[in-house]
Coordinates of C-alpha atoms and ligand atoms in Angstrom, one line a residue:
X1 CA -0.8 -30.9 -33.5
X2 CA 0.5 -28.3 -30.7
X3 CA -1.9 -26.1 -29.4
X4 CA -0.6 -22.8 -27.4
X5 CA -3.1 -21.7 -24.8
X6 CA -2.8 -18.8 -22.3
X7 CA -4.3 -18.7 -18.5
X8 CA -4.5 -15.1 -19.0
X9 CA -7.7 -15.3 -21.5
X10 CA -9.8 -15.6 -18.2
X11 CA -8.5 -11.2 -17.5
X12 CA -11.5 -10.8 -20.3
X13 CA -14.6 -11.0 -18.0
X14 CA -17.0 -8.8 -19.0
X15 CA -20.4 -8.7 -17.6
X16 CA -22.1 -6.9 -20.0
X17 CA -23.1 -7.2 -23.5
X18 CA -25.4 -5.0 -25.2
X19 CA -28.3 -7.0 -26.9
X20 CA -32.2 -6.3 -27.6
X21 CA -32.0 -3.5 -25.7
X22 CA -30.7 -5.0 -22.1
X23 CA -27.4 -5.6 -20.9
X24 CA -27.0 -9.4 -21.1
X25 CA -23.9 -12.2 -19.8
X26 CA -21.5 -12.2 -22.5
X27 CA -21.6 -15.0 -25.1
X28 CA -17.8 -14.7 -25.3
X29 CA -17.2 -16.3 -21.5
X30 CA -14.1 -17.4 -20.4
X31 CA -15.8 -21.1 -20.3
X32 CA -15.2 -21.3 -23.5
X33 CA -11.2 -21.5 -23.9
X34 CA -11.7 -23.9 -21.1
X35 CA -14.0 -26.1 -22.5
X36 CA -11.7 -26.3 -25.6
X37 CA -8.4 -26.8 -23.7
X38 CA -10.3 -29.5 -21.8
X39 CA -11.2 -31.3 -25.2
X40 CA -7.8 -31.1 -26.5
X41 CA -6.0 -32.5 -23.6
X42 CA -8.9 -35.3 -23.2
X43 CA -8.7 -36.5 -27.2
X44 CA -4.8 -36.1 -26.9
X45 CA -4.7 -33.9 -29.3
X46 CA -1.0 -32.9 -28.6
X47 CA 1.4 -30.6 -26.5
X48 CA -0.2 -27.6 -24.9
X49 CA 2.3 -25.2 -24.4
X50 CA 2.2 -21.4 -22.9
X51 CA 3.0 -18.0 -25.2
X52 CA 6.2 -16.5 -25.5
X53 CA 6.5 -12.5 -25.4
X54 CA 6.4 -10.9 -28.6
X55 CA 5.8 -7.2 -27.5
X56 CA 3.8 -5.3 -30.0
X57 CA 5.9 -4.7 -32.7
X58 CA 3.9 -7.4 -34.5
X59 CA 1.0 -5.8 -33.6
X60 CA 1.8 -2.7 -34.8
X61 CA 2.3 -4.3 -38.6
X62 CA -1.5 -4.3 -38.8
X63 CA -2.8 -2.2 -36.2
X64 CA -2.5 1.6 -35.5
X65 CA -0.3 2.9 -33.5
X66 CA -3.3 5.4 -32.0
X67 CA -5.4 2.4 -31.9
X68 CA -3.2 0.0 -29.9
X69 CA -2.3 3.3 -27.5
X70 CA -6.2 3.6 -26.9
X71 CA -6.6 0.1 -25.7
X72 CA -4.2 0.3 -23.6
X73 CA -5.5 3.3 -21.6
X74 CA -8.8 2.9 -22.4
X75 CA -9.9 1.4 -18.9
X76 CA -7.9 3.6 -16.9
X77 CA -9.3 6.3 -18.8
X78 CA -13.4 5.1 -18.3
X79 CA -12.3 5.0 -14.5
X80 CA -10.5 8.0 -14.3
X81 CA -13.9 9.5 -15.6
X82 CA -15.8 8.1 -12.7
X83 CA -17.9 6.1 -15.1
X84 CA -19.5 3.2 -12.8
X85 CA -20.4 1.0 -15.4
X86 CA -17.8 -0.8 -18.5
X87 CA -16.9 0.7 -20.9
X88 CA -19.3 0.5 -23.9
X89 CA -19.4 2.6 -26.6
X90 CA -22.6 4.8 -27.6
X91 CA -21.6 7.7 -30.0
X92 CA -19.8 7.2 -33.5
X93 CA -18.8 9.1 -36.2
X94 CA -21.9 9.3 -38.6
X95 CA -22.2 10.3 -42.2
X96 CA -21.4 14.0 -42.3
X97 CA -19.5 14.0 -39.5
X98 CA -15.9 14.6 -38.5
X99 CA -13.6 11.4 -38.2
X100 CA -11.3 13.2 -35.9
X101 CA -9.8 11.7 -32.4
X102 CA -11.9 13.5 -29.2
X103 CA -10.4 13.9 -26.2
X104 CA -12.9 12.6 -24.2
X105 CA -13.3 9.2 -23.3
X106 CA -17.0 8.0 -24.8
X107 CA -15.9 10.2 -27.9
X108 CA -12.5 8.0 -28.3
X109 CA -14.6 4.5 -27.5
X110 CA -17.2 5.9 -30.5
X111 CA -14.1 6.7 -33.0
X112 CA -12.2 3.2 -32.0
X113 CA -15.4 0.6 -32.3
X114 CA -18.2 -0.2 -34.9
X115 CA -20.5 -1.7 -32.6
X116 CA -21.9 -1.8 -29.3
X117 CA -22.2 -5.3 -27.9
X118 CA -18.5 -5.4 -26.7
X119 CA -17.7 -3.4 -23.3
X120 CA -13.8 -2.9 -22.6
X121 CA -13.3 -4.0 -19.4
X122 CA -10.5 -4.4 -16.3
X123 CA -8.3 -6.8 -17.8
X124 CA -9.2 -6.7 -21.8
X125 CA -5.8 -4.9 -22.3
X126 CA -3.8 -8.3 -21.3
X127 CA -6.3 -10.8 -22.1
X128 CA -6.0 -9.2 -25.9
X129 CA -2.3 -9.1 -25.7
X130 CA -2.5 -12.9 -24.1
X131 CA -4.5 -13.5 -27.4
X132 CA -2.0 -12.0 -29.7
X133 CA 0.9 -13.6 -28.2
X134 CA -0.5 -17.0 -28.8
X135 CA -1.1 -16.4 -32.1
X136 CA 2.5 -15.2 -32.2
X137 CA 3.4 -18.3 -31.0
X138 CA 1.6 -21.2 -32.5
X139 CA 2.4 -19.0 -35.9
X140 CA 6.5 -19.7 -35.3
X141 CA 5.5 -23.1 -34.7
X142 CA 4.4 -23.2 -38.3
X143 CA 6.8 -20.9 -39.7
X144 CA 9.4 -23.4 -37.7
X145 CA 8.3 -26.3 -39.7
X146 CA 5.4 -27.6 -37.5
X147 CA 2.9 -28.4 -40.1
X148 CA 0.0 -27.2 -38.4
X149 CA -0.6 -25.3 -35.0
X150 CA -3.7 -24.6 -33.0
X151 CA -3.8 -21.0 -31.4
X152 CA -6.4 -21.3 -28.6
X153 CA -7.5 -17.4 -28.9
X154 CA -9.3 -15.7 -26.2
X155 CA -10.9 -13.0 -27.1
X156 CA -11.2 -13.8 -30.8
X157 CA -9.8 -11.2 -33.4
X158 CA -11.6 -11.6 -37.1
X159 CA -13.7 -7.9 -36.5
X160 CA -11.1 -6.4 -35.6
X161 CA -9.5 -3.7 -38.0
X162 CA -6.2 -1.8 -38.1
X163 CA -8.3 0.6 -35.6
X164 CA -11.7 -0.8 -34.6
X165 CA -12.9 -3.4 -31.9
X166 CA -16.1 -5.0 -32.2
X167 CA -17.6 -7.8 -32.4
X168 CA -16.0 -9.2 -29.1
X169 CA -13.1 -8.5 -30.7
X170 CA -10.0 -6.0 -30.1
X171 CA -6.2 -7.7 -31.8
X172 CA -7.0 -9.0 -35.2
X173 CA -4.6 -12.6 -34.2
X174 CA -5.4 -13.9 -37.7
X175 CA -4.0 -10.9 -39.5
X176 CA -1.2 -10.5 -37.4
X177 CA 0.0 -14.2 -37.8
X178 CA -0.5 -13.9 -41.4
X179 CA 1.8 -10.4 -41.5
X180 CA 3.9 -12.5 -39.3
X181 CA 4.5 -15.2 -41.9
X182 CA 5.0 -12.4 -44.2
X183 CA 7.4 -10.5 -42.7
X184 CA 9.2 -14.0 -42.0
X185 CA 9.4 -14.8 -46.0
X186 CA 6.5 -16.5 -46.6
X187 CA 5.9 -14.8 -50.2
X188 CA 1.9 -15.5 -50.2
X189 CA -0.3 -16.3 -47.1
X190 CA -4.2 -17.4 -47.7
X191 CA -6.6 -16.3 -44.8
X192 CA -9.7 -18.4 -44.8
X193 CA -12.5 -17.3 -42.2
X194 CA -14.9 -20.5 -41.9
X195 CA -16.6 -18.8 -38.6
X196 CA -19.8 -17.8 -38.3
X197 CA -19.5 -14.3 -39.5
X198 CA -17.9 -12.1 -41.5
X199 CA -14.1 -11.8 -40.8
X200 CA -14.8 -8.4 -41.9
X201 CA -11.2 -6.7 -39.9
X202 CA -9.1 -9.2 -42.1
X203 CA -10.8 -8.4 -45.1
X204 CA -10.1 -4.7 -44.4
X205 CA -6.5 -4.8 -43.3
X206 CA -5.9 -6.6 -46.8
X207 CA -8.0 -5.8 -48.7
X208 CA -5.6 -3.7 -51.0
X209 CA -3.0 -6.3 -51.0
X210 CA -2.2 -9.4 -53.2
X211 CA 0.4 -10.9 -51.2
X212 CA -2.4 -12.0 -48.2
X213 CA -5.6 -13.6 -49.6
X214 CA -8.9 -13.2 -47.6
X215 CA -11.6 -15.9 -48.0
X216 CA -14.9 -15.9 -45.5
X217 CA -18.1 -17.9 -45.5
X218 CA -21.0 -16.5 -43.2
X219 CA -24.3 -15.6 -42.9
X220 CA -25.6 -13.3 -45.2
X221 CA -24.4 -9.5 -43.4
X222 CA -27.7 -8.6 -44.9
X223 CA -29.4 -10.2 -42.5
X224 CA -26.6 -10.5 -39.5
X225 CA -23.8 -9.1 -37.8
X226 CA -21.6 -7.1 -38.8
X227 CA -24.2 -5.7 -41.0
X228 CA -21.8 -3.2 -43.0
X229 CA -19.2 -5.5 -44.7
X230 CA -19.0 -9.2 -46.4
X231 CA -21.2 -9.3 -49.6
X232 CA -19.9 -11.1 -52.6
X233 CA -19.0 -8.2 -54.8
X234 CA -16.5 -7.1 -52.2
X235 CA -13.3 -8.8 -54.2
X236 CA -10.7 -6.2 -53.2
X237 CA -9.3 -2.9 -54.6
X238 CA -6.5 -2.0 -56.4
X239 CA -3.7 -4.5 -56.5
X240 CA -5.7 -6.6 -54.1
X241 CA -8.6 -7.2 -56.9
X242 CA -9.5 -10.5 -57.2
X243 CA -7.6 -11.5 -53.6
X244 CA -10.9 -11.2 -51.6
X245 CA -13.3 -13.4 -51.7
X246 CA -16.8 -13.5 -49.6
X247 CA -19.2 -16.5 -49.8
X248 CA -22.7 -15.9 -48.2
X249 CA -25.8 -18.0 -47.2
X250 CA -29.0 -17.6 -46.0
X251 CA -30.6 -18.8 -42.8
X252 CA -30.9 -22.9 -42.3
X253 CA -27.9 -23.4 -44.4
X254 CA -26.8 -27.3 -43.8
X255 CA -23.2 -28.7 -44.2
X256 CA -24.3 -30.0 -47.8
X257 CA -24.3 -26.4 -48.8
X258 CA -21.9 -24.9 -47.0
X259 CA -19.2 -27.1 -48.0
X260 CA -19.4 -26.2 -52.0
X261 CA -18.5 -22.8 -50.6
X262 CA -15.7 -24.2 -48.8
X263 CA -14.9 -26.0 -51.9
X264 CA -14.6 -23.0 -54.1
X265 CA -12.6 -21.4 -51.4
X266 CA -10.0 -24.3 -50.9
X267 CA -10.0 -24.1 -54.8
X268 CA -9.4 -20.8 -54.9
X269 CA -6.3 -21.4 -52.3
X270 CA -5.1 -24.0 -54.7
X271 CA -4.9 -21.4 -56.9
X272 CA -3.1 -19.1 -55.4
X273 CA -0.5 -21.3 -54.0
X274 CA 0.1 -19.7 -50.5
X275 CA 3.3 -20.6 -48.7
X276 CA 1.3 -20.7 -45.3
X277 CA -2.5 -21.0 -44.7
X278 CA -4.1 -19.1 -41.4
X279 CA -7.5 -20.8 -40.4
X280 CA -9.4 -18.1 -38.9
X281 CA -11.3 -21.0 -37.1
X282 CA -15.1 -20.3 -35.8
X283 CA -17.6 -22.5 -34.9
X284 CA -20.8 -20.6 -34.5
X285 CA -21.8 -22.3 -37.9
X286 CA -23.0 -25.1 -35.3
X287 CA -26.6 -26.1 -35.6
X288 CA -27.5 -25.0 -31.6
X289 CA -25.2 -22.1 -31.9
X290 CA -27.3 -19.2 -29.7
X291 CA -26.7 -16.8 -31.9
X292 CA -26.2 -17.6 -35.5
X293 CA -28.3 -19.9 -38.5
X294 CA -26.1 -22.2 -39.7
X295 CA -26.8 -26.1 -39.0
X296 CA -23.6 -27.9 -39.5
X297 CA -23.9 -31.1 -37.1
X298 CA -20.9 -32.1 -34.9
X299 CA -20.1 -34.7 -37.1
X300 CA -19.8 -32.6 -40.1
X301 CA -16.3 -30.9 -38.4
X302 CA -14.7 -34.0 -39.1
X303 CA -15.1 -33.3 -42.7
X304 CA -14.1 -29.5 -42.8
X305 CA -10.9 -30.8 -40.8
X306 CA -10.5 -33.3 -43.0
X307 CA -10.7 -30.8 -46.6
X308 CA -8.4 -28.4 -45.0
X309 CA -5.9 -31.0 -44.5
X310 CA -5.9 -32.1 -48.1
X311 CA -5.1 -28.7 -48.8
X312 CA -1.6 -29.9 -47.6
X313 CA -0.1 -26.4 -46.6
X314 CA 1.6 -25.3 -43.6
X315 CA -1.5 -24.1 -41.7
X316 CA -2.5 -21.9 -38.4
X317 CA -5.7 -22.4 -36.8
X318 CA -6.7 -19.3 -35.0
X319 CA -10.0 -19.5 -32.3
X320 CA -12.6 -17.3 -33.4
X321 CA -16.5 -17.6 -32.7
X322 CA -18.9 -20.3 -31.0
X323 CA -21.3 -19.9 -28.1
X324 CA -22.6 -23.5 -27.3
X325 CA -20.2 -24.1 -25.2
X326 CA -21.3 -27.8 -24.2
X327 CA -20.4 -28.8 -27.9
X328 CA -17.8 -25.8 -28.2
X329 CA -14.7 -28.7 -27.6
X330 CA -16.2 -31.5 -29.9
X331 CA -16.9 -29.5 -32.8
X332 CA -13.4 -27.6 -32.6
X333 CA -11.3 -30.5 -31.6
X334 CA -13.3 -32.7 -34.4
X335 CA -12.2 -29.9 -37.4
X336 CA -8.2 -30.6 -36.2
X337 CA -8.5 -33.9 -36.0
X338 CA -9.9 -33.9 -39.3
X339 CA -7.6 -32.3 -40.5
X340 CA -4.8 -34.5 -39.2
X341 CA -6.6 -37.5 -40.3
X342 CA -5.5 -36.3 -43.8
X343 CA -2.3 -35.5 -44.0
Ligands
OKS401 C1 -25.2 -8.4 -31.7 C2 -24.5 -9.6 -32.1 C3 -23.0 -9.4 -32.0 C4 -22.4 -10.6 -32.7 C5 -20.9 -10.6 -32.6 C6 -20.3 -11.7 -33.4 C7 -19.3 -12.4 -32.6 C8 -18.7 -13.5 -33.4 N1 -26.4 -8.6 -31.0 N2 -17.9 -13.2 -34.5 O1 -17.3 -14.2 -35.1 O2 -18.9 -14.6 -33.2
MG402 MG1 -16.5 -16.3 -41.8
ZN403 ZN1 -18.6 -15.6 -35.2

């Protein structure tokens, strides 16, 4: 399997991530693309080849205009302000309140983000576009007749919605590979989110439709990030009823249990008989990940690889989550080669 990989992930270097009430080093590092590219080249995994272009027309199919014009100045506009520190947002829209667009540059962070843990920084702009680009890429790959294609994402995407980062994420790539598919004929395109958390900005941007299926399994948003979205009687809305589908689990959950979920959701995907499949491909369900509960073993991405393949679709794997970045490359390289070993 290909996997496309940009050198630009590393303009994403933030310093600062909001967490227990200090400013922490980021969990989402630039080590950890490396660590993966590393991986793939050492297991031979296959070609590793560099984006091509795509501008933001694809972008703009499932994000905001408004929203995409406020990343792009956002920085600028944070320095402009004299502001000494990064950007992080620190005032929302709450119940009650107006959801209109401020002028001023905290107000426009607050109306563009759900959360606080992710500062925009020098360099997010392109590292984001990088991201999007690669998904681009390794998605005409598939859409080309590769059978599968590994887009090495940096920063990840699954939070993001048509007009909200969070979540260390600010380009939705899954979402935008799966319009992609769409707009290139692809009559029905399954999303399945096997990260960590909820892939709560695909679930949004499709939540309406029938002609993209969302699927995630995470950790209870009860008890975990992002809180607001990803319970089980979220099945979609209008013509997209019955084309969502959320699978949650409680702290400790082990491999054994987690893969009946994935069971129901490749089932499901059977069911709906998808012309291409996006992986939206986390994994902080690791049992040392820093921050989440799940305790799938390294061994046991051999075996999610290997259930996706049987699936036997045209499939995009899109990076997501995953923070223990000394078994970061193992665990992601092991669900691909799974996967390859069966097909
Ligand atoms: C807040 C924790 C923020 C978690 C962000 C989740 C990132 C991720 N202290 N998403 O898949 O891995
Ligand atoms: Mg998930
Ligand atoms: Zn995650």
């Amino acid at each position: 399997m290909k996997t496309v990989f940009s050198p630009l992930h590393n303009r994403r270097t933030a310093t600062t991530e909001l967490d227990g009430g200090i400013l922490i080093a980021p969990h989402e590092k630039p080590s950890r693309a490396e660590t993966i590219l590393s991986r793939v080249k050492q297991q031979q995994l296959g070609d590793v080849l560099p984006p091509q272009e795509f501008g933001l027309a694809p972008v703009l199919r499932v994000h905001t205009q408004d929203y995409v014009d406020f990343l792009r100045t956002s920085w600028e506009d944070w320095t402009a302000e004299g502001k000494p520190g990064e950007a992080i947002p620190a005032v929302w829209p709450g119940r009650g309140m107006r959801h209109r667009v401020p002028k001023d540059i905290d107000g426009r962070l607050g109306y563009y983000s759900f959360a606080a843990e992710t500062s925009i920084t020098e360099g997010t702009w392109e590292a984001a576009c990088a991201s999007a680009d690669v998904a681009l890429t390794a998605q005409a790959l598939v859409a080309g007749g590769e059978p599968a294609a590994f887009a090495l994402c940096r920063p990840p995407g699954h939070h993001a919605h048509a007009d909200l980062f969070g979540g260390y994420c600010f380009f939705n790539n899954a979402a935008i590979s799966a319009q992609a598919f769409r707009d290139q004929g692809a009559r029905r395109v399954a999303v399945l989110d096997v990260d960590f958390h909820h892939g709560n900005g695909t679930q949004s941007i499709f939540y309406q439709r029938d002609d993209v299926m969302t699927i995630s399994l995470h950790g209870d948003p009860d008890l975990v990030f992002p809180h607001f979205l990803g319970f089980e009687d979220e099945t979609g809305e209008g013509p997209g009823e019955g084309f969502n589908m959320n699978l949650v689990y409680p702290p400790g959950t082990p491999f054994g249990v987690w893969r009946d979920g994935l069971e129901t959701a490749c089932r499901r995907i059977e069911a709906y008989q998808p012309d291409a499949l996006v992986i939206a491909l986390g994994v902080d369900t690791f049992e040392h990940d820093p921050i989440s509960f799940f305790k799938l073993t390294s061994a046991d991405y051999l075996l999610m690889g290997e259930r996706l393949g049987k699936l036997k679709l045209p499939t995009l794997f899109t990076m997501e989550g995953g923070y223990d970045v000394d078994a970061i490359g193992v665990n992601v390289v092991n669900v691909l080669r799974g996967f390859e070993s069966a097909r």
